[in-house]
Coordinates of C-alpha atoms in Angstrom, one line a residue:
X1 CA 204.4 7.8 215.6
X2 CA 202.8 9.7 212.4
X3 CA 204.5 12.3 211.1
X4 CA 202.6 15.3 213.0
X5 CA 203.4 13.7 216.6
X6 CA 206.8 13.2 215.6
X7 CA 207.3 17.0 214.2
X8 CA 206.0 18.2 218.2
X9 CA 208.6 16.9 219.9
X10 CA 211.4 17.5 217.1
X11 CA 210.5 20.9 217.9
X12 CA 210.6 20.6 221.8
X13 CA 214.1 19.0 221.4
X14 CA 214.8 21.8 218.7
X15 CA 213.7 24.6 220.5
X16 CA 215.5 23.8 224.3
X17 CA 218.4 23.1 222.4
X18 CA 218.7 26.4 221.0
X19 CA 217.5 28.1 223.5
X20 CA 220.1 26.3 226.0
X21 CA 222.7 27.3 223.5
X22 CA 221.5 30.7 223.3
X23 CA 221.8 30.9 226.9
X24 CA 225.1 29.6 227.6
X25 CA 227.5 32.5 226.8
X26 CA 225.9 34.6 228.7
X27 CA 225.9 32.3 232.2
X28 CA 229.7 31.5 230.8
X29 CA 230.2 35.3 231.0
X30 CA 228.5 36.0 234.2
X31 CA 230.4 33.0 235.5
X32 CA 233.8 34.7 234.1
X33 CA 233.0 38.1 235.9
X34 CA 232.1 36.3 239.4
X35 CA 236.0 34.5 238.7
X36 CA 237.5 38.1 238.2
X37 CA 235.7 40.0 240.7
X38 CA 236.6 37.1 243.4
X39 CA 232.4 36.1 244.1
X40 CA 231.4 32.8 244.1
X41 CA 230.5 31.0 240.9
X42 CA 228.4 27.9 242.5
X43 CA 225.4 29.3 241.0
X44 CA 226.6 30.2 237.0
X45 CA 228.5 27.1 237.3
X46 CA 225.6 25.1 238.3
X47 CA 223.6 27.1 235.4
X48 CA 226.7 26.5 232.6
X49 CA 226.8 22.3 233.7
X50 CA 223.1 22.2 233.1
X51 CA 222.8 23.9 229.7
X52 CA 225.6 22.1 228.2
X53 CA 223.4 19.2 229.7
X54 CA 220.4 20.1 228.1
X55 CA 222.4 20.8 225.1
X56 CA 223.9 16.7 225.1
X57 CA 221.1 15.0 225.4
X58 CA 218.6 17.4 223.0
X59 CA 220.6 17.5 220.3
X60 CA 221.0 13.5 219.3
X61 CA 217.0 13.3 220.2
X62 CA 216.4 16.6 217.6
X63 CA 218.7 14.8 214.9
X64 CA 217.3 11.6 214.9
X65 CA 213.9 12.6 215.1
X66 CA 215.2 15.2 212.3
X67 CA 216.0 12.2 210.4
X68 CA 212.9 9.8 211.4
X69 CA 210.1 12.4 210.2
X70 CA 210.8 13.4 206.9
X71 CA 211.4 9.7 206.0
X72 CA 208.1 8.8 207.6
X73 CA 206.5 11.5 205.5
X74 CA 208.0 10.7 202.2
X75 CA 206.4 7.2 202.6
X76 CA 202.9 8.7 203.6
X77 CA 203.3 10.5 200.6
X78 CA 204.5 8.4 198.4
X79 CA 202.0 5.6 199.3
X80 CA 199.0 8.5 198.9
X81 CA 200.6 9.3 195.0
X82 CA 201.0 5.4 194.2
X83 CA 197.2 4.9 195.2
X84 CA 195.7 8.1 194.0
X85 CA 197.2 7.7 190.3
X86 CA 196.0 4.2 190.3
X87 CA 193.0 5.5 191.5
X88 CA 192.5 8.0 188.7
X89 CA 193.3 4.9 186.5
X90 CA 192.6 6.4 183.3
X91 CA 190.7 9.5 184.2
X92 CA 194.4 11.3 184.2
X93 CA 196.8 9.2 182.7
X94 CA 200.2 10.8 182.9
X95 CA 203.4 9.8 181.3
X96 CA 205.1 6.7 183.4
X97 CA 208.3 8.9 183.5
X98 CA 206.4 12.1 184.9
X99 CA 204.6 10.0 187.7
X100 CA 208.2 8.2 188.3
X101 CA 209.5 11.3 188.7
X102 CA 207.0 12.5 191.0
X103 CA 206.9 9.8 193.1
X104 CA 210.4 9.6 194.1
X105 CA 211.8 13.2 193.6
X106 CA 208.3 15.1 194.6
X107 CA 207.7 13.2 197.5
X108 CA 211.2 12.9 199.3
X109 CA 211.4 16.8 198.5
X110 CA 208.1 17.6 199.9
X111 CA 208.4 14.6 202.3
X112 CA 211.3 17.3 204.1
X113 CA 208.7 20.5 204.7
X114 CA 207.6 19.5 207.8
X115 CA 210.8 19.2 209.4
X116 CA 212.4 22.0 207.5
X117 CA 210.0 24.6 208.7
X118 CA 210.5 23.4 211.9
X119 CA 214.2 23.3 212.0
X120 CA 214.7 26.8 210.0
X121 CA 211.5 28.7 212.6
X122 CA 213.6 27.1 215.5
X123 CA 217.2 28.3 213.7
X124 CA 215.7 32.3 213.8
X125 CA 215.6 31.7 217.9
X126 CA 219.3 32.1 218.2
X127 CA 219.4 34.7 216.0
X128 CA 216.3 36.9 217.2
X129 CA 217.6 35.6 220.7
X130 CA 221.4 37.1 219.9
X131 CA 219.6 40.5 219.0
X132 CA 217.6 40.7 222.7
X133 CA 220.5 39.4 224.5
X134 CA 223.0 42.3 222.8
X135 CA 220.0 44.8 223.5
X136 CA 220.1 43.8 227.1
X137 CA 223.7 43.9 227.4
X138 CA 223.9 47.4 226.0
X139 CA 221.7 49.3 223.2
X140 CA 224.9 50.3 221.5
X141 CA 225.6 46.8 220.8
X142 CA 222.4 46.6 218.6
X143 CA 222.5 49.8 216.9
X144 CA 224.7 48.5 213.9
X145 CA 223.5 45.0 213.9
X146 CA 220.4 45.9 213.2
X147 CA 221.0 48.1 210.2
X148 CA 222.3 44.7 208.5
X149 CA 218.6 42.9 210.1
X150 CA 216.3 44.3 206.8
X151 CA 218.7 43.8 204.3
X152 CA 218.8 40.1 205.8
X153 CA 215.0 39.6 206.3
X154 CA 214.9 41.0 201.8
X155 CA 217.4 38.7 200.9
X156 CA 216.2 35.6 202.7
X157 CA 212.7 36.1 201.1
X158 CA 214.3 36.8 197.6
X159 CA 216.1 33.7 198.0
X160 CA 213.0 31.4 199.1
X161 CA 210.7 32.3 196.2
X162 CA 213.4 31.8 193.2
X163 CA 215.2 28.9 194.6
X164 CA 211.7 27.4 194.9
X165 CA 210.7 28.5 191.5
X166 CA 213.8 27.4 190.1
X167 CA 213.5 24.2 191.4
X168 CA 210.1 23.8 190.3
X169 CA 211.2 24.3 186.9
X170 CA 214.2 22.0 187.0
X171 CA 211.9 19.6 188.7
X172 CA 209.6 19.8 185.6
X173 CA 212.4 19.2 182.9
X174 CA 213.4 16.2 184.8
X175 CA 210.0 14.7 184.6
X176 CA 209.7 15.5 181.1
X177 CA 213.1 13.6 179.9
X178 CA 212.4 10.7 182.3
X179 CA 208.2 10.4 180.9
X180 CA 210.7 10.7 177.0
X181 CA 212.9 8.0 178.2
X182 CA 209.8 5.7 179.4
X183 CA 208.3 5.7 176.3
X184 CA 211.6 5.4 174.3
X185 CA 211.8 2.3 176.6
X186 CA 208.7 1.3 176.2
X187 CA 209.2 0.9 171.7
X188 CA 213.0 0.2 172.4
X189 CA 212.4 -2.7 169.5
X190 CA 210.4 0.0 167.2
X191 CA 213.2 1.9 167.6
X192 CA 215.5 -0.4 166.6
X193 CA 214.2 -2.2 163.7
X194 CA 213.5 1.4 162.6
X195 CA 217.2 2.4 162.4
X196 CA 215.7 6.3 164.5
X197 CA 218.4 5.6 168.0
X198 CA 219.6 8.9 167.0
X199 CA 217.0 10.9 166.2
X200 CA 215.6 9.0 169.7
X201 CA 218.1 9.9 171.6
X202 CA 218.1 13.9 170.3
X203 CA 213.9 13.7 171.1
X204 CA 214.6 12.1 174.6
X205 CA 216.9 14.8 175.1
X206 CA 215.3 18.0 174.1
X207 CA 214.2 19.4 176.9
X208 CA 218.2 19.1 178.6
X209 CA 218.6 22.8 177.9
X210 CA 215.7 23.6 180.3
X211 CA 217.1 21.6 182.6
X212 CA 220.6 22.9 182.1
X213 CA 219.1 26.3 182.4
X214 CA 217.0 25.7 185.6
X215 CA 220.2 23.9 187.3
X216 CA 221.8 26.5 186.3
X217 CA 219.6 29.1 187.6
X218 CA 219.2 27.5 191.1
X219 CA 223.0 26.8 191.8
X220 CA 223.0 31.1 190.7
X221 CA 221.1 31.4 193.1
X222 CA 222.3 29.7 196.1
X223 CA 226.1 31.0 195.2
X224 CA 224.6 34.4 195.3
X225 CA 223.2 33.7 198.4
X226 CA 226.5 32.1 199.9
X227 CA 228.5 34.9 198.5
X228 CA 226.3 37.6 200.8
X229 CA 226.1 35.5 203.7
X230 CA 230.2 35.8 203.8
X231 CA 230.0 39.0 203.0
X232 CA 227.0 40.1 205.5
X233 CA 228.0 37.2 208.2
X234 CA 231.1 38.5 209.6
X235 CA 230.5 42.7 208.8
X236 CA 227.6 42.3 211.2
X237 CA 229.7 40.3 213.9
X238 CA 232.6 42.9 213.4
X239 CA 230.5 45.8 214.0
X240 CA 229.4 43.9 217.4
X241 CA 233.1 43.5 218.9
X242 CA 234.1 47.1 217.4
X243 CA 231.2 48.3 219.3
X244 CA 231.9 46.1 222.0
X245 CA 235.5 46.8 222.7
X246 CA 234.6 50.6 222.6
X247 CA 231.8 50.2 225.5
X248 CA 234.8 48.1 227.1
X249 CA 237.1 50.8 227.4
X250 CA 234.9 52.8 228.6
X251 CA 233.5 50.5 231.5
X252 CA 229.9 49.9 230.1
X253 CA 230.4 46.1 229.8
X254 CA 232.1 44.0 231.8
X255 CA 234.8 41.1 230.6
X256 CA 232.5 38.6 230.6
X257 CA 229.7 40.4 229.1
X258 CA 232.8 41.2 225.9
X259 CA 233.2 37.8 226.0
X260 CA 229.0 36.8 225.7
X261 CA 228.9 40.0 223.2
X262 CA 231.6 38.3 220.5
X263 CA 229.2 35.1 220.7
X264 CA 226.0 36.8 220.0
X265 CA 228.1 38.5 217.7
X266 CA 228.5 35.2 215.8
X267 CA 225.0 34.0 216.7
X268 CA 223.5 37.1 215.1
X269 CA 225.6 36.5 212.0
X270 CA 224.8 33.1 211.2
X271 CA 222.4 34.1 208.1
X272 CA 224.4 31.5 206.6
X273 CA 222.5 28.7 208.7
X274 CA 219.1 30.8 208.1
X275 CA 219.6 30.5 204.2
X276 CA 220.0 26.6 204.0
X277 CA 217.4 26.0 206.4
X278 CA 215.0 28.1 204.2
X279 CA 216.7 26.5 201.4
X280 CA 215.5 23.4 202.5
X281 CA 211.5 24.9 202.7
X282 CA 212.0 26.0 199.4
X283 CA 212.9 22.8 197.9
X284 CA 210.1 21.0 199.7
X285 CA 207.4 23.8 198.9
X286 CA 208.5 22.9 195.1
X287 CA 208.2 19.4 195.5
X288 CA 205.0 19.8 197.2
X289 CA 203.7 22.0 194.5
X290 CA 204.5 18.9 192.3
X291 CA 203.0 16.1 194.7
X292 CA 199.8 18.5 195.0
X293 CA 199.5 18.8 191.3
X294 CA 198.7 14.5 191.4
X295 CA 196.6 15.1 195.1
X296 CA 194.5 18.1 194.1
X297 CA 192.7 15.7 190.6
X298 CA 189.3 14.1 192.5
X299 CA 189.8 10.7 193.2
X300 CA 186.5 8.4 191.5
X301 CA 183.6 8.0 194.5
X302 CA 181.9 5.4 195.0
X303 CA 178.2 4.6 196.1
X304 CA 176.7 1.8 198.6
X305 CA 174.2 0.0 196.3
X306 CA 174.7 -4.2 195.0
X307 CA 173.9 -4.6 191.6
X308 CA 169.8 -6.3 191.8
X309 CA 169.2 -9.5 190.0
X310 CA 168.9 -8.6 186.3
X311 CA 171.0 -9.8 183.2
X312 CA 173.3 -7.1 183.0
X313 CA 171.0 -4.3 180.8
X314 CA 173.7 -1.6 179.8
X315 CA 172.2 1.9 179.9
X316 CA 173.9 5.3 178.5
X317 CA 171.9 8.4 178.5
X318 CA 172.8 11.6 177.0
X319 CA 177.0 10.7 177.8
X320 CA 179.7 12.8 176.6
X321 CA 182.7 12.8 177.2
X322 CA 185.9 15.6 176.5
X323 CA 189.5 15.6 175.9
X324 CA 190.8 19.2 176.3
X325 CA 187.3 20.3 175.8
X326 CA 186.4 18.7 172.7
X327 CA 183.9 15.8 172.4
X328 CA 185.3 12.6 172.2
X329 CA 181.8 10.8 172.7
X330 CA 178.6 13.8 172.1
X331 CA 175.4 12.9 173.7
X332 CA 175.6 9.2 173.2
X333 CA 172.2 7.1 173.8
X334 CA 172.0 3.1 173.7
X335 CA 170.2 0.5 175.5
X336 CA 172.4 -2.6 175.0
X337 CA 170.5 -6.4 175.9
X338 CA 171.5 -8.2 179.0
X339 CA 173.0 -11.5 178.6
X340 CA 173.9 -11.6 175.4
X341 CA 177.4 -10.7 173.3
X342 CA 177.3 -7.0 172.0
X343 CA 180.1 -5.5 169.4
X344 CA 181.2 -2.1 169.3
X345 CA 182.5 -0.8 166.0
X346 CA 183.4 2.3 164.4
X347 CA 186.7 3.6 162.4
X348 CA 189.9 4.8 164.3
X349 CA 189.1 7.8 166.7
X350 CA 185.6 7.0 167.0
X351 CA 185.7 6.7 170.6
X352 CA 185.1 2.8 170.8
X353 CA 187.8 2.5 173.9
X354 CA 186.0 5.5 175.5
X355 CA 182.8 3.9 175.6
X356 CA 184.8 0.4 176.6
X357 CA 186.1 2.7 178.9
X358 CA 182.5 4.0 180.4
X359 CA 181.0 0.6 180.4
X360 CA 183.2 -0.5 183.0
X361 CA 183.7 2.9 184.7
X362 CA 187.3 3.0 183.9
X363 CA 186.3 6.8 183.3
X364 CA 183.0 8.6 183.7
X365 CA 181.5 10.9 181.7
X366 CA 181.4 14.7 181.8
X367 CA 177.6 14.6 180.9
X368 CA 175.0 11.7 181.2
X369 CA 174.9 8.5 183.1
X370 CA 176.1 5.1 182.6
X371 CA 173.4 2.5 184.1
X372 CA 173.8 -1.4 184.7
X373 CA 170.2 -3.2 185.6
X374 CA 169.1 0.6 186.4
X375 CA 171.6 1.4 188.8
X376 CA 174.0 4.6 188.2
X377 CA 177.4 2.7 187.8
X378 CA 178.5 5.5 190.2
X379 CA 176.5 4.5 193.2
X380 CA 178.2 1.1 193.0
X381 CA 180.0 0.3 196.0
X382 CA 183.9 -0.8 195.2
X383 CA 183.7 -3.9 195.4
X384 CA 180.0 -4.5 194.1
X385 CA 181.4 -2.5 190.5
X386 CA 184.8 -4.9 190.5
X387 CA 182.9 -8.3 191.7
X388 CA 180.2 -7.3 189.1
X389 CA 182.3 -6.2 186.1
X390 CA 185.6 -6.9 184.5
X391 CA 187.2 -6.1 181.4
X392 CA 190.1 -7.4 179.3
X393 CA 192.6 -5.1 177.2
X394 CA 194.6 -5.1 174.6
X395 CA 197.7 -4.9 175.9
X396 CA 197.2 -6.3 179.7
X397 CA 199.7 -5.5 181.9
X398 CA 200.5 -8.6 184.5
X399 CA 201.2 -7.8 188.0
X400 CA 201.9 -10.1 190.9
X401 CA 204.3 -12.7 191.8
X402 CA 203.4 -15.5 190.4
X403 CA 201.4 -16.4 186.7
X404 CA 198.1 -17.1 190.1
X405 CA 198.4 -14.1 191.6
X406 CA 198.2 -12.3 187.9
X407 CA 195.3 -14.3 187.0
X408 CA 193.7 -14.3 190.2
X409 CA 193.8 -10.7 191.5
X410 CA 196.4 -11.5 194.3
X411 CA 193.7 -13.8 195.7
X412 CA 193.9 -16.7 196.9
X413 CA 191.3 -18.7 194.5
X414 CA 193.0 -22.0 192.8
X415 CA 189.8 -23.3 191.8
X416 CA 188.5 -19.9 190.1
X417 CA 192.0 -19.9 188.6
X418 CA 192.4 -22.6 187.4
X419 CA 188.6 -22.3 185.4
X420 CA 189.4 -18.8 184.2
X421 CA 192.6 -20.2 182.2
X422 CA 190.6 -22.9 180.6
X423 CA 187.9 -20.6 179.6
X424 CA 190.6 -18.2 178.2
X425 CA 192.3 -21.0 176.3
X426 CA 195.8 -20.3 178.7
X427 CA 195.6 -23.4 180.9
X428 CA 197.9 -25.7 177.9
X429 CA 200.7 -23.1 177.7
X430 CA 200.8 -22.1 181.7
X431 CA 200.6 -26.2 182.4
X432 CA 204.2 -26.2 180.5
X433 CA 205.5 -23.5 182.7
X434 CA 208.0 -25.0 185.7
X435 CA 206.1 -24.6 188.3
X436 CA 202.7 -24.5 186.7
X437 CA 200.6 -21.6 187.8
X438 CA 202.7 -21.0 190.4
X439 CA 206.0 -19.8 188.1
X440 CA 207.5 -16.5 189.2
X441 CA 206.2 -13.6 186.3
X442 CA 209.9 -13.3 186.1
X443 CA 210.7 -16.5 184.9
X444 CA 207.6 -16.8 182.4
X445 CA 208.4 -14.7 179.6
X446 CA 204.7 -14.7 177.1
X447 CA 204.1 -14.1 173.5
X448 CA 201.8 -11.3 173.1
X449 CA 198.6 -13.6 172.4
X450 CA 199.5 -15.4 175.6
X451 CA 199.6 -12.2 177.8
X452 CA 196.5 -11.3 176.3
X453 CA 194.9 -14.6 177.1
X454 CA 195.8 -13.8 180.7
X455 CA 194.7 -10.7 180.6
X456 CA 191.5 -12.6 179.5
X457 CA 191.5 -14.6 182.3
X458 CA 192.1 -12.3 184.6
X459 CA 188.7 -10.7 184.1
X460 CA 187.0 -13.9 183.6
X461 CA 185.9 -13.5 187.8
X462 CA 182.9 -11.0 186.1
X463 CA 179.6 -11.5 187.1
X464 CA 177.3 -9.1 185.1
X465 CA 179.3 -7.3 182.6
X466 CA 182.5 -8.2 180.4
X467 CA 184.4 -5.9 178.4
X468 CA 187.1 -6.9 175.8
X469 CA 188.3 -3.7 174.6
X470 CA 190.5 -5.4 171.5
X471 CA 191.3 -8.4 173.7
X472 CA 192.0 -10.8 171.3
X473 CA 193.8 -8.7 168.7
X474 CA 197.1 -11.0 169.5
X475 CA 195.4 -14.1 168.8
X476 CA 195.3 -16.6 165.9
X477 CA 191.9 -17.4 164.1
X478 CA 191.3 -20.5 165.3
X479 CA 191.6 -19.7 169.4
X480 CA 189.8 -16.4 168.7
X481 CA 187.1 -18.4 167.5
X482 CA 187.5 -21.0 170.2
X483 CA 186.7 -17.9 173.0
X484 CA 184.4 -16.3 171.1
X485 CA 182.3 -19.2 170.9
X486 CA 182.4 -19.8 174.6
X487 CA 181.4 -16.2 175.0
X488 CA 178.2 -16.8 172.8
X489 CA 177.2 -19.5 175.0
X490 CA 177.8 -17.4 177.8
X491 CA 174.4 -15.8 178.5
X492 CA 174.8 -15.4 182.6
X493 CA 176.4 -12.2 181.5
X494 CA 176.8 -9.4 179.4
X495 CA 180.0 -9.2 176.6
X496 CA 180.8 -6.4 175.6
X497 CA 183.6 -6.8 172.7
X498 CA 185.4 -4.3 170.9
X499 CA 185.6 -5.5 167.6
X500 CA 187.4 -5.3 163.8
X501 CA 186.4 -8.1 162.4
X502 CA 183.5 -8.9 160.2
X503 CA 183.0 -12.8 161.8
X504 CA 183.3 -10.9 165.5
X505 CA 180.4 -9.1 164.8
X506 CA 178.0 -10.7 162.9
X507 CA 178.2 -13.3 165.6
X508 CA 177.2 -10.7 168.4
X509 CA 173.4 -10.0 169.4
X510 CA 173.3 -6.3 168.5
X511 CA 176.2 -4.0 166.8
X512 CA 176.6 -0.8 168.8
X513 CA 177.9 1.3 165.6
X514 CA 180.1 4.6 166.4
X515 CA 180.8 7.6 164.0
X516 CA 182.7 10.8 164.9
X517 CA 182.2 9.9 168.4
X518 CA 178.2 9.7 168.2
X519 CA 176.3 6.3 167.9
X520 CA 175.0 6.0 164.1
X521 CA 173.3 2.7 164.9
X522 CA 172.4 0.2 167.5
X523 CA 171.3 -3.3 165.8
X524 CA 172.1 -6.9 164.3
X525 CA 174.8 -7.0 162.1
X526 CA 173.2 -8.9 159.6
X527 CA 170.9 -5.3 159.3
X528 CA 173.5 -2.8 159.1
X529 CA 175.6 -4.7 156.5
X530 CA 173.2 -3.4 154.2
X531 CA 174.7 0.3 154.5
X532 CA 177.8 0.8 152.4
X533 CA 179.2 3.1 155.1
X534 CA 179.1 0.3 157.7
X535 CA 180.5 -2.3 155.6
X536 CA 183.4 0.5 155.0
X537 CA 184.4 0.3 158.9
X538 CA 185.9 -3.2 158.1
X539 CA 187.7 -2.4 155.1
X540 CA 186.7 -5.7 153.3
X541 CA 187.9 -7.9 156.2
X542 CA 186.3 -11.1 157.4

């Protein structure tokens, strides 16, 4: 059952329960009057039992659906958040801790939204209905009550606004701490080696005063509302009882009607329940704002085209990429030869990784277009894009149940996995694992170089373009040379290699030299080597 469909029976069950609860005091009052006057009580007793039976049936259904619907909605939001975050990839990378906070806390709060709103709205039925019935019994009963009704409305509106803002600030401070802690855990070895644990603790907990202030603000709002409820509720009920007693003494109310009026006074004074209900709405509203900050970011769109036959010619046309309004790459124009290895070089911050991300369509340019064999990358279908392109990273993250899953992207293709492991020079150490490629990832600790080779094996499936973003930096010279020889001899696709060594650039067919976010030149290494500024990029390394 979808979340929206489950809200309909929830609203029906909650409304039936509220209407039955609202009607029962009046029916009981009529029954009392019938008993006192000696009239037939069968009619009113029948209605009383029917309403009680309706309450017994509707309340469990309401409570069950009120528990199931938020669980389903939370699961749906978490699925959407994870999917959307993964689809965004490098386009809008939030800190890991912030993403986890949104998925766990934000989605859970937002998941309560539909149910909270339904129950809060239905919760007004007994209060509003009590007012109507009091007016029906005698207009004077409602006079004192209405005096405080406006105050209740103003307080509720203020409470929802203040609570929503306080909870949102609390969640943001909580996410900031989570993000800092996630960064610290990632670099825990560096922190321990540098002896900066106290400073790192201070850095992680720096937002704690903001968290404390937001928490105190939230509890201040709640305690203020609770205090106001504790004062206004009994006063409203007392005014109804006092007026009802006077009307009974004057003969304008019967004993049964006074009994009903007392109960309706209690219902009408139920501001505490309203505050609790609208507090849930406020928290859900804050959570939804946190979730929407991610879901509102446009996800990448794909076309429906496949690549035509071709060697893998990569073309950049007037490409510009901005970060915070500042160009990372600016008006890049370059044509890279197909079926050949191409190196991308430049000083730190020149835009090499961004260039590689554009080639693999991990990001889209803010201006311009990237084509592969004449086809704009956004026009390729998602299946074609990931079939034809592969990316190996400097710090690959291995995901999957086993080593084979991590390399084969979860697909059952043992032959291709074995070929990829062999090509990446990873077959030897994988074969020494307890279960070979079937060894669970958690039972197979790898060095940095071994992880890089598995990341390269994972990307080996690419048919048209293989991008290596510093993907061999942790390898020893002999292993890197062996892999590079294999790449150089493979003319079935283009290899785009972010290079830091002279030897790597020298063996490529062409070099893209980036300088300050612009293409300084696209030419063979031997031609560029005569330029002293080009030689300075490598800092004397070979």
